[in-house]
Structure formats: structure tokens, C-alpha cells
């Protein structure tokens, strides 16, 4: 019987079997175009270090939504992979369903874990009930791009440094040019800019494994999003 075991997280969660010695393991991850080459390189080194372990990669998840939905179905059918890379914001669901299992015993058995580079802040994001359910693998950082020509055409001489200044600049672009003032990317996995609107106030979007927007900072973040969208409406 296989049970899910978050082995990597932050943008990733993983799973492992309850067998004492894994010789053949199956791995699932998302975004083939992004990670195929990475895993090819990792496997070259892994095979040298662990020649007794055979790794088989399952069909790549289309995205992190697909990754979680696939694992939920596989849990019902008892066909889980041994390791699965999941989005950071999906860990709590897998833990609550009893699909993910803690990694503390595995970590304790690793003599060099303290020097492997896993930052405590990242491990804390995968800690539930005092136990670690995932290890970080990759982290995405949202960034903003500006078109200086469009800003100058709208009369904006200084790059915006706050959300209020961003929105004011977008309004000027809307009023004075025929250009689209803003593109705000949104999807279930990421919500990067909404998270940025929270973090810029020093407040995390997720706290203790739960959505943390029922507060003044959350209201301000949503209001920032609303005002931003209004500049392109």
C-alpha cells in the first residue's frame, strides 16, 4: 500500500512509500517544459550516488492544479506515486486528507541534513502540527516590468515605488495613451501579485496552513487589486 509523503515543497511536496527499502520509485512533477532538463541533470548525479534505486517518472502534470487533482484521485485508487512535486499552497490539503506523511524520521536519519542548505523559513512553510511534510525544491519570485516609452508618453517621469503610485501611473496611461496600462497575472497556483500585495505589508497570505486575509491587510490587498483592475476596465 502506498501513502503520500511530501518530500519536497515550497513549490513542491512529495510522497514516499512505507516500505523500508525503496528500490523502484515513481515520481510525478508538473510543467514539463520548465523542469524536464532539470530532472535529467539531477538524475545523472542521483544514479551515481544511488545505483540501487531505479526512478521512473510518470506522465508530467500539466500544472499544479492538475498535480493536486491527480494525487487526490490516485489516493482513492491506491495508485499514488512515491514522490510528487506539488505547489506550496496545496500542502495543507494533502496533510488534512491524510495523504501526505511527515518526513521527520527521514530527516533525522540524514547525518548531513543541517548542512544541506534547507533554510528554516522554507521548512516552516511545510511544517504542520510541529512536523515537516515537505522540502523546498524551487521558489518563484514575482517581478514587475515597465515600458519607459509608455510611461513617458503618459507623463510619468519616475518609476512607481508603491502600489498607489503604480495605480496612479496606470490611470495616466489609460487617460493619455491608447496603450493597455497593466497586465496582472492571475491563476489558482500562483496569485503572485495578490501575495505581493500582502507581503509588502509584512503579512503572509497563508498563516498556520490557512488563508490569512481576514484582516485589514487582506482587505487592503483586495482593494489594491480592485483599483488596479479598474485602470484596465
Coordinates of N, CA and C in Angstrom, one line a residue:
X1 N 0.8 -1.2 0.0 CA 0.0 0.0 0.0 C 0.9 1.2 0.0
X2 N 0.6 2.2 -0.9 CA 1.4 3.4 -1.0 C 0.7 4.5 -0.2
X3 N 1.5 5.3 0.5 CA 0.9 6.5 1.1 C 1.8 7.7 0.7
X4 N 1.1 8.8 0.5 CA 1.8 10.0 0.0 C 2.7 10.6 1.1
X5 N 3.9 11.0 0.7 CA 4.8 11.6 1.6 C 5.5 12.8 1.0
X6 N 5.1 14.1 1.4 CA 5.7 15.2 0.9 C 7.2 15.2 1.1
X7 N 7.9 15.1 0.1 CA 9.4 15.0 0.1 C 10.0 16.3 -0.4
X8 N 9.2 17.2 -1.0 CA 9.8 18.4 -1.4 C 8.7 19.4 -1.7
X9 N 8.9 20.6 -1.2 CA 7.9 21.6 -1.3 C 8.4 23.0 -1.3
X10 N 7.6 23.9 -1.2 CA 7.8 25.3 -1.3 C 7.3 25.6 -2.7
X11 N 7.5 24.9 -3.6 CA 6.8 24.8 -4.8 C 6.7 23.4 -4.9
X12 N 6.8 22.6 -3.9 CA 6.8 21.2 -4.1 C 6.5 20.4 -2.9
X13 N 5.7 19.4 -3.1 CA 5.5 18.5 -2.0 C 5.8 17.1 -2.5
X14 N 6.1 16.2 -1.6 CA 6.4 14.9 -2.2 C 5.8 13.7 -1.4
X15 N 6.1 12.5 -1.8 CA 5.5 11.3 -1.2 C 6.5 10.2 -1.3
X16 N 6.3 9.3 -0.3 CA 7.2 8.1 -0.3 C 6.4 6.9 0.2
X17 N 6.9 5.7 -0.1 CA 6.2 4.5 0.3 C 6.6 4.2 1.8
X18 N 5.8 3.4 2.4 CA 6.1 3.0 3.8 C 7.1 1.8 3.8
X19 N 7.6 1.3 2.6 CA 8.5 0.2 2.6 C 9.8 0.7 3.2
X20 N 10.5 -0.3 3.8 CA 11.8 0.1 4.5 C 12.9 0.4 3.4
X21 N 12.9 -0.3 2.3 CA 13.9 0.0 1.3 C 13.3 0.1 0.0
X22 N 13.3 1.4 -0.6 CA 12.7 1.6 -1.9 C 13.8 1.4 -3.0
X23 N 13.5 0.4 -3.8 CA 14.4 0.1 -4.9 C 13.9 0.7 -6.2
X24 N 12.6 0.6 -6.4 CA 11.9 1.2 -7.6 C 11.0 2.2 -7.1
X25 N 11.1 3.4 -7.5 CA 10.2 4.5 -7.1 C 9.7 5.2 -8.3
X26 N 8.5 5.8 -8.1 CA 7.8 6.5 -9.2 C 7.7 8.0 -8.7
X27 N 7.9 8.9 -9.7 CA 7.9 10.3 -9.4 C 7.0 11.1 -10.3
X28 N 6.3 12.1 -9.8 CA 5.5 12.9 -10.6 C 5.8 14.4 -10.4
X29 N 5.9 15.1 -11.5 CA 6.1 16.6 -11.3 C 5.3 17.3 -12.5
X30 N 5.2 18.6 -12.3 CA 4.4 19.5 -13.2 C 5.4 20.3 -14.1
X31 N 4.8 20.8 -15.2 CA 5.5 21.8 -16.1 C 6.7 21.1 -16.7
X32 N 6.4 20.3 -17.7 CA 7.5 19.5 -18.4 C 8.5 20.5 -19.0
X33 N 8.0 21.5 -19.7 CA 8.9 22.4 -20.4 C 9.8 23.1 -19.5
X34 N 9.4 23.3 -18.2 CA 10.2 24.0 -17.3 C 11.3 23.1 -16.6
X35 N 10.8 21.9 -16.2 CA 11.6 21.1 -15.3 C 12.3 19.8 -16.0
X36 N 11.9 19.5 -17.2 CA 12.5 18.3 -17.8 C 14.0 18.3 -17.8
X37 N 14.7 19.3 -18.2 CA 16.1 19.4 -18.3 C 16.7 19.3 -16.9
X38 N 16.0 20.0 -15.9 CA 16.5 20.0 -14.5 C 16.5 18.6 -14.0
X39 N 15.5 17.8 -14.2 CA 15.4 16.5 -13.7 C 16.4 15.5 -14.4
X40 N 16.6 15.8 -15.7 CA 17.6 15.0 -16.4 C 19.0 15.1 -15.8
X41 N 19.3 16.3 -15.4 CA 20.6 16.6 -14.8 C 20.7 16.0 -13.4
X42 N 19.6 16.2 -12.6 CA 19.5 15.6 -11.3 C 19.7 14.1 -11.3
X43 N 19.0 13.5 -12.2 CA 19.0 12.0 -12.3 C 20.4 11.5 -12.6
X44 N 21.2 12.2 -13.4 CA 22.5 11.8 -13.7 C 23.4 11.6 -12.4
X45 N 23.3 12.6 -11.6 CA 24.0 12.6 -10.3 C 23.4 11.6 -9.3
X46 N 22.0 11.5 -9.3 CA 21.4 10.6 -8.4 C 21.7 9.2 -8.7
X47 N 21.8 8.9 -10.0 CA 22.1 7.5 -10.4 C 23.5 7.1 -9.9
X48 N 24.4 8.0 -9.9 CA 25.8 7.7 -9.5 C 25.8 7.5 -8.0
X49 N 25.0 8.3 -7.2 CA 25.0 8.2 -5.8 C 24.2 7.0 -5.2
X50 N 23.1 6.7 -6.0 CA 22.2 5.6 -5.6 C 22.0 4.6 -6.7
X51 N 23.0 3.9 -7.1 CA 22.8 2.9 -8.2 C 21.8 1.8 -7.9
X52 N 21.4 1.6 -6.6 CA 20.5 0.6 -6.3 C 19.0 1.0 -6.4
X53 N 18.8 2.3 -6.7 CA 17.4 2.8 -6.8 C 17.1 3.2 -8.2
X54 N 16.0 2.6 -8.7 CA 15.5 2.9 -10.1 C 14.4 3.9 -10.0
X55 N 14.5 5.0 -10.7 CA 13.5 6.0 -10.7 C 12.7 6.1 -12.0
X56 N 11.4 6.0 -11.9 CA 10.6 6.1 -13.1 C 9.7 7.3 -13.0
X57 N 9.7 8.2 -14.0 CA 8.9 9.4 -14.0 C 7.6 9.1 -14.6
X58 N 6.5 9.5 -13.9 CA 5.2 9.3 -14.5 C 4.9 10.5 -15.5
X59 N 3.8 10.4 -16.2 CA 3.4 11.4 -17.1 C 3.4 12.7 -16.4
X60 N 3.9 13.8 -17.0 CA 4.0 15.1 -16.3 C 2.7 15.7 -16.1
X61 N 2.5 16.3 -14.9 CA 1.2 17.0 -14.6 C 1.3 18.3 -15.5
X62 N 0.1 18.7 -16.0 CA 0.0 19.8 -16.8 C 0.4 21.1 -16.0
X63 N -0.1 21.2 -14.8 CA 0.2 22.3 -13.9 C 0.0 21.9 -12.5
X64 N 0.1 22.8 -11.5 CA 0.0 22.4 -10.1 C -1.5 22.0 -9.7
X65 N -2.5 22.6 -10.4 CA -3.8 22.2 -10.2 C -4.0 20.7 -10.6
X66 N -3.5 20.4 -11.8 CA -3.6 19.1 -12.3 C -2.8 18.1 -11.3
X67 N -1.7 18.6 -10.8 CA -0.9 17.7 -9.9 C -1.7 17.3 -8.7
X68 N -2.3 18.3 -8.1 CA -3.1 18.0 -6.8 C -4.3 17.2 -7.1
X69 N -5.0 17.5 -8.2 CA -6.2 16.7 -8.6 C -5.9 15.3 -8.9
X70 N -4.7 15.1 -9.6 CA -4.3 13.7 -9.9 C -4.0 12.9 -8.7
X71 N -3.3 13.6 -7.7 CA -2.9 12.9 -6.5 C -4.2 12.5 -5.7
X72 N -5.1 13.4 -5.6 CA -6.4 13.1 -4.9 C -7.1 11.9 -5.5
X73 N -7.1 11.8 -6.8 CA -7.7 10.7 -7.5 C -6.9 9.4 -7.2
X74 N -5.6 9.5 -7.3 CA -4.7 8.3 -7.0 C -4.8 7.8 -5.6
X75 N -5.1 8.8 -4.7 CA -5.2 8.3 -3.3 C -6.4 7.4 -3.1
X76 N -7.5 7.8 -3.8 CA -8.7 6.9 -3.8 C -8.5 5.6 -4.4
X77 N -7.7 5.6 -5.5 CA -7.5 4.3 -6.3 C -6.3 3.6 -5.7
X78 N -5.6 4.1 -4.7 CA -4.4 3.5 -4.1 C -3.3 3.3 -5.2
X79 N -3.1 4.3 -6.0 CA -2.1 4.3 -7.1 C -1.2 5.5 -7.0
X80 N -0.9 5.9 -5.8 CA -0.1 7.1 -5.6 C 1.4 6.9 -6.1
X81 N 2.0 7.9 -6.5 CA 3.5 7.8 -6.8 C 4.2 7.8 -5.5
X82 N 5.5 7.5 -5.5 CA 6.3 7.6 -4.3 C 6.7 9.0 -4.0
X83 N 6.9 9.8 -5.0 CA 7.3 11.2 -4.8 C 6.5 12.1 -5.8
X84 N 5.9 13.2 -5.3 CA 5.2 14.1 -6.2 C 5.5 15.5 -5.8
X85 N 5.8 16.3 -6.8 CA 6.1 17.7 -6.6 C 4.8 18.5 -6.7
X86 N 4.5 19.2 -5.6 CA 3.2 19.9 -5.6 C 3.4 21.4 -5.2
X87 N 2.4 22.2 -5.5 CA 2.5 23.6 -5.2 C 2.5 23.8 -3.7
X88 N 3.2 24.8 -3.2 CA 3.3 25.1 -1.8 C 1.9 25.3 -1.2
X89 N 1.0 26.0 -1.9 CA -0.3 26.3 -1.3 C -1.2 25.1 -1.3
X90 N -0.8 23.9 -1.8 CA -1.6 22.7 -1.7 C -1.2 21.8 -0.6
X91 N -0.2 22.1 0.1 CA 0.3 21.1 1.1 C -0.8 20.8 2.2
X92 N -1.4 21.9 2.7 CA -2.3 21.7 3.8 C -3.4 20.8 3.4
X93 N -3.9 20.9 2.2 CA -5.0 20.0 1.8 C -4.5 18.5 1.8
X94 N -3.3 18.2 1.4 CA -2.8 16.9 1.3 C -2.6 16.4 2.8
X95 N -2.1 17.3 3.6 CA -1.9 16.9 5.0 C -3.2 16.6 5.7
X96 N -4.2 17.5 5.5 CA -5.5 17.3 6.1 C -6.2 16.0 5.7
X97 N -6.0 15.6 4.4 CA -6.6 14.4 3.9 C -5.9 13.1 4.4
X98 N -4.8 13.3 5.0 CA -4.0 12.2 5.5 C -3.2 11.5 4.4
X99 N -3.1 12.2 3.2 CA -2.4 11.7 2.1 C -0.9 11.9 2.3
X100 N -0.5 13.1 2.7 CA 0.9 13.4 3.0 C 1.3 12.9 4.3
X101 N 2.5 12.5 4.4 CA 3.0 11.9 5.7 C 4.3 12.7 6.1
X102 N 4.5 12.8 7.4 CA 5.7 13.6 7.9 C 7.0 13.0 7.5
X103 N 8.0 13.9 7.4 CA 9.3 13.5 6.9 C 10.4 13.5 8.1
X104 N 9.9 13.8 9.3 CA 10.9 14.0 10.4 C 11.8 12.8 10.6
X105 N 11.2 11.6 10.5 CA 12.1 10.4 10.8 C 13.1 10.2 9.7
X106 N 12.8 10.6 8.4 CA 13.7 10.5 7.3 C 14.8 11.6 7.5
X107 N 14.4 12.8 7.9 CA 15.3 13.9 8.1 C 16.3 13.5 9.3
X108 N 15.8 12.9 10.3 CA 16.6 12.6 11.5 C 17.7 11.6 11.1
X109 N 17.4 10.8 10.1 CA 18.4 9.7 9.6 C 19.4 10.2 8.7
X110 N 19.3 11.5 8.3 CA 20.2 12.1 7.3 C 21.3 12.8 8.1
X111 N 22.5 12.3 8.2 CA 23.6 12.9 9.0 C 24.0 14.3 8.6
X112 N 23.8 14.7 7.3 CA 24.3 16.0 6.8 C 23.1 16.9 6.5
X113 N 21.9 16.6 7.0 CA 20.8 17.4 6.7 C 21.0 18.9 7.1
X114 N 21.6 19.2 8.2 CA 21.8 20.5 8.7 C 22.6 21.4 7.7
X115 N 23.5 20.7 7.0 CA 24.4 21.4 6.1 C 23.9 21.3 4.6
X116 N 22.7 20.8 4.4 CA 22.2 20.6 3.0 C 21.6 21.9 2.4
X117 N 21.5 22.9 3.2 CA 21.0 24.2 2.7 C 19.5 24.5 2.8
X118 N 18.8 23.7 3.6 CA 17.3 23.9 3.7 C 17.1 25.0 4.8
X119 N 16.7 26.1 4.3 CA 16.6 27.3 5.2 C 15.3 27.0 6.1
X120 N 15.5 27.4 7.4 CA 14.4 27.1 8.4 C 13.1 27.8 7.9
X121 N 13.2 29.0 7.3 CA 12.0 29.7 6.9 C 11.2 28.9 5.9
X122 N 11.9 28.2 5.0 CA 11.3 27.4 4.0 C 10.7 26.1 4.6
X123 N 11.4 25.6 5.5 CA 10.9 24.3 6.2 C 9.7 24.7 7.0
X124 N 9.6 25.9 7.6 CA 8.5 26.3 8.4 C 7.2 26.3 7.5
X125 N 7.4 26.7 6.2 CA 6.2 26.7 5.3 C 5.6 25.3 5.1
X126 N 6.4 24.3 5.4 CA 5.9 22.9 5.2 C 5.8 22.2 6.5
X127 N 5.7 22.9 7.6 CA 5.5 22.3 8.9 C 4.1 22.5 9.4
X128 N 3.5 21.3 9.7 CA 2.1 21.3 10.2 C 2.0 20.5 11.5
X129 N 1.5 21.0 12.5 CA 1.4 20.3 13.8 C 2.8 19.9 14.3
X130 N 3.8 20.8 14.0 CA 5.1 20.5 14.5 C 5.9 19.5 13.7
X131 N 5.4 19.0 12.6 CA 6.1 18.0 11.8 C 6.3 18.6 10.4
X132 N 7.4 18.2 9.8 CA 7.7 18.7 8.4 C 7.1 17.7 7.4
X133 N 6.4 18.2 6.4 CA 5.7 17.4 5.4 C 6.3 17.6 4.0
X134 N 7.2 18.6 3.9 CA 7.7 18.8 2.5 C 9.1 19.5 2.6
X135 N 9.9 19.4 1.5 CA 11.2 20.0 1.4 C 11.1 20.9 0.2
X136 N 11.7 22.1 0.3 CA 11.7 23.1 -0.8 C 12.5 22.6 -2.0
X137 N 12.0 22.9 -3.2 CA 12.7 22.5 -4.4 C 12.9 23.7 -5.3
X138 N 11.9 24.5 -5.5 CA 12.1 25.7 -6.3 C 11.1 26.8 -5.8
X139 N 11.5 28.0 -6.0 CA 10.7 29.1 -5.5 C 10.6 30.1 -6.6
X140 N 9.4 30.6 -6.8 CA 9.2 31.7 -7.9 C 9.1 33.0 -7.2
X141 N 9.6 34.0 -7.9 CA 9.7 35.4 -7.4 C 9.0 36.3 -8.4
X142 N 7.9 36.9 -8.0 CA 7.2 37.8 -8.9 C 7.9 39.1 -9.1
X143 N 8.0 39.6 -10.4 CA 8.7 40.9 -10.7 C 7.8 41.7 -11.6
X144 N 8.0 43.0 -11.6 CA 7.2 43.9 -12.5 C 8.2 44.5 -13.6
X145 N 7.6 44.6 -14.8 CA 8.3 45.2 -15.9 C 7.6 46.5 -16.3
X146 N 8.4 47.5 -16.6 CA 7.8 48.8 -17.0 C 8.2 49.1 -18.4
X147 N 7.4 49.7 -19.2 CA 7.7 50.2 -20.5 C 8.0 51.7 -20.4
X148 N 9.2 52.1 -20.4 CA 9.5 53.5 -20.1 C 8.9 54.5 -21.2
X149 N 8.9 54.0 -22.4 CA 8.3 54.8 -23.5 C 6.8 55.1 -23.2
X150 N 6.1 54.1 -22.8 CA 4.7 54.3 -22.5 C 4.5 55.2 -21.3
X151 N 5.3 55.0 -20.2 CA 5.3 55.9 -19.0 C 5.5 57.3 -19.4
X152 N 6.6 57.6 -20.2 CA 6.9 58.9 -20.6 C 5.8 59.6 -21.4
X153 N 5.2 58.8 -22.3 CA 4.0 59.3 -23.1 C 2.9 59.7 -22.2
X154 N 2.8 59.0 -21.1 CA 1.7 59.4 -20.2 C 2.1 60.4 -19.2
X155 N 3.3 60.9 -19.3 CA 3.8 62.0 -18.4 C 4.3 61.5 -17.0
X156 N 4.7 60.2 -17.0 CA 5.2 59.6 -15.7 C 6.7 59.6 -15.9
X157 N 7.4 60.4 -15.1 CA 8.9 60.6 -15.2 C 9.6 59.7 -14.2
X158 N 9.0 59.3 -13.2 CA 9.7 58.5 -12.1 C 9.0 57.1 -12.0
X159 N 9.8 56.1 -11.9 CA 9.2 54.8 -11.8 C 8.4 54.7 -10.5
X160 N 7.2 54.1 -10.5 CA 6.4 53.9 -9.3 C 7.2 53.0 -8.3
X161 N 7.0 53.4 -7.0 CA 7.7 52.7 -6.0 C 6.7 52.1 -5.0
X162 N 5.4 52.4 -5.1 CA 4.4 51.9 -4.2 C 3.2 51.5 -5.1
X163 N 2.3 50.7 -4.4 CA 1.1 50.3 -5.2 C 0.3 51.5 -5.6
X164 N 0.2 52.5 -4.7 CA -0.6 53.7 -5.0 C 0.0 54.4 -6.3
X165 N 1.3 54.4 -6.3 CA 2.0 55.1 -7.5 C 1.8 54.2 -8.7
X166 N 1.8 52.9 -8.6 CA 1.6 52.0 -9.7 C 0.2 52.3 -10.3
X167 N -0.8 52.3 -9.4 CA -2.2 52.6 -9.9 C -2.4 53.9 -10.5
X168 N -1.7 55.0 -9.9 CA -1.8 56.3 -10.4 C -1.2 56.4 -11.8
X169 N 0.0 55.7 -12.0 CA 0.6 55.7 -13.3 C -0.3 55.0 -14.3
X170 N -0.9 53.9 -13.9 CA -1.8 53.1 -14.8 C -3.0 54.0 -15.3
X171 N -3.5 54.8 -14.3 CA -4.6 55.6 -14.7 C -4.2 56.7 -15.7
X172 N -3.0 57.2 -15.5 CA -2.5 58.2 -16.5 C -2.3 57.6 -17.9
X173 N -1.8 56.4 -17.9 CA -1.6 55.7 -19.2 C -2.9 55.4 -19.8
X174 N -3.9 55.1 -19.1 CA -5.3 54.9 -19.6 C -5.9 56.2 -20.2
X175 N -5.7 57.3 -19.4 CA -6.3 58.5 -19.8 C -5.5 59.2 -21.0
X176 N -4.2 59.0 -21.1 CA -3.4 59.8 -22.0 C -2.9 59.0 -23.2
X177 N -3.0 57.7 -23.2 CA -2.5 57.0 -24.3 C -3.5 55.9 -24.8
X178 N -3.2 55.2 -25.8 CA -4.1 54.2 -26.3 C -3.5 52.8 -25.9
X179 N -2.6 52.8 -24.9 CA -1.9 51.5 -24.5 C -2.7 50.9 -23.3
X180 N -2.5 49.6 -23.3 CA -3.0 48.8 -22.1 C -2.1 49.2 -20.9
X181 N -2.7 49.7 -19.8 CA -1.8 50.1 -18.7 C -1.3 49.0 -17.8
X182 N -1.9 47.9 -17.8 CA -1.5 46.9 -16.8 C -1.9 45.5 -17.2
X183 N -1.0 44.6 -16.9 CA -1.3 43.1 -17.0 C -1.0 42.5 -15.7
X184 N -2.1 42.0 -15.0 CA -2.0 41.4 -13.7 C -2.3 39.9 -13.9
X185 N -1.2 39.1 -13.8 CA -1.4 37.7 -14.0 C -2.1 37.1 -12.8
X186 N -3.1 36.2 -13.1 CA -3.8 35.5 -12.0 C -4.1 34.1 -12.4
X187 N -3.7 33.2 -11.5 CA -4.2 31.8 -11.7 C -4.2 31.2 -10.3
X188 N -4.8 30.0 -10.2 CA -5.0 29.4 -8.9 C -3.7 29.1 -8.2
X189 N -2.8 28.5 -8.9 CA -1.5 28.1 -8.3 C -0.7 29.3 -7.8
X190 N -0.7 30.4 -8.5 CA 0.2 31.5 -8.2 C -0.4 32.6 -7.4
X191 N -1.3 33.4 -8.0 CA -1.8 34.6 -7.3 C -0.6 35.5 -6.9
X192 N 0.4 35.5 -7.7 CA 1.7 36.1 -7.2 C 1.5 37.6 -6.8
X193 N 0.8 38.3 -7.6 CA 0.7 39.8 -7.3 C -0.2 40.0 -6.1
X194 N -1.2 39.2 -5.9 CA -2.0 39.3 -4.7 C -1.2 39.0 -3.4
X195 N -0.4 38.0 -3.6 CA 0.6 37.6 -2.5 C 1.5 38.8 -2.2
X196 N 2.0 39.4 -3.3 CA 3.0 40.5 -3.1 C 2.3 41.7 -2.4
X197 N 1.0 41.9 -2.7 CA 0.3 43.0 -2.0 C 0.1 42.7 -0.5
X198 N 0.2 41.4 -0.2 CA 0.1 41.1 1.3 C 1.5 41.2 1.9
X199 N 2.5 40.6 1.2 CA 3.9 40.6 1.8 C 4.4 42.0 1.9
X200 N 4.0 42.9 1.0 CA 4.5 44.3 1.0 C 4.0 45.0 2.3
X201 N 3.0 44.4 2.9 CA 2.6 45.0 4.2 C 3.1 44.2 5.4
X202 N 4.0 43.2 5.1 CA 4.6 42.5 6.1 C 3.8 41.4 6.7
X203 N 2.7 40.9 5.9 CA 1.8 39.9 6.4 C 1.7 38.8 5.3
X204 N 1.9 37.5 5.8 CA 1.8 36.4 4.8 C 0.3 36.1 4.4
X205 N 0.2 35.6 3.2 CA -1.1 35.3 2.7 C -1.6 34.0 3.3
X206 N -0.7 33.1 3.7 CA -1.0 31.9 4.4 C -0.4 31.9 5.8
X207 N -1.1 31.6 6.8 CA -0.6 31.5 8.2 C -1.1 30.3 8.9
X208 N -0.2 29.5 9.5 CA -0.6 28.3 10.1 C -1.4 27.4 9.2
X209 N -1.1 27.4 7.9 CA -1.7 26.5 7.0 C -3.0 26.9 6.5
X210 N -3.5 28.1 6.9 CA -4.8 28.6 6.5 C -4.7 30.0 5.8
X211 N -5.7 30.3 5.0 CA -5.7 31.6 4.3 C -5.8 32.7 5.4
X212 N -4.9 33.7 5.2 CA -4.7 34.7 6.2 C -5.1 36.1 5.6
X213 N -6.3 36.3 5.2 CA -6.7 37.6 4.6 C -7.9 38.2 5.3
X214 N -8.4 37.6 6.4 CA -9.5 38.1 7.1 C -8.9 39.2 8.1
X215 N -8.3 40.2 7.6 CA -7.7 41.2 8.4 C -7.6 42.5 7.6
X216 N -7.2 43.6 8.2 CA -7.1 44.9 7.5 C -6.1 44.8 6.3
X217 N -5.0 44.0 6.5 CA -4.0 43.9 5.4 C -4.6 43.2 4.2
X218 N -5.4 42.1 4.5 CA -6.1 41.4 3.4 C -7.1 42.3 2.7
X219 N -7.8 43.1 3.4 CA -8.8 44.0 2.8 C -8.1 45.0 1.9
X220 N -6.9 45.5 2.4 CA -6.2 46.5 1.6 C -5.6 45.8 0.3
X221 N -5.2 44.6 0.4 CA -4.6 43.9 -0.7 C -5.7 43.7 -1.8
X222 N -6.9 43.3 -1.4 CA -8.0 43.1 -2.3 C -8.4 44.4 -2.9
X223 N -8.4 45.5 -2.1 CA -8.7 46.8 -2.6 C -7.7 47.3 -3.6
X224 N -6.4 46.9 -3.4 CA -5.4 47.3 -4.3 C -5.6 46.6 -5.7
X225 N -6.0 45.3 -5.6 CA -6.3 44.5 -6.8 C -7.5 45.2 -7.5
X226 N -8.6 45.5 -6.8 CA -9.8 46.1 -7.4 C -9.4 47.4 -8.1
X227 N -8.6 48.3 -7.4 CA -8.3 49.6 -8.0 C -7.4 49.3 -9.2
X228 N -6.5 48.3 -9.2 CA -5.7 48.0 -10.3 C -6.5 47.6 -11.5
X229 N -7.4 46.7 -11.3 CA -8.3 46.2 -12.4 C -9.1 47.4 -13.0
X230 N -9.5 48.3 -12.1 CA -10.3 49.4 -12.6 C -9.6 50.3 -13.7
X231 N -8.2 50.3 -13.7 CA -7.5 51.0 -14.7 C -7.5 50.4 -16.0
X232 N -7.9 49.2 -16.1 CA -8.0 48.5 -17.4 C -9.4 48.2 -17.8
X233 N -10.3 48.5 -17.0 CA -11.7 48.2 -17.3 C -12.3 49.1 -18.4

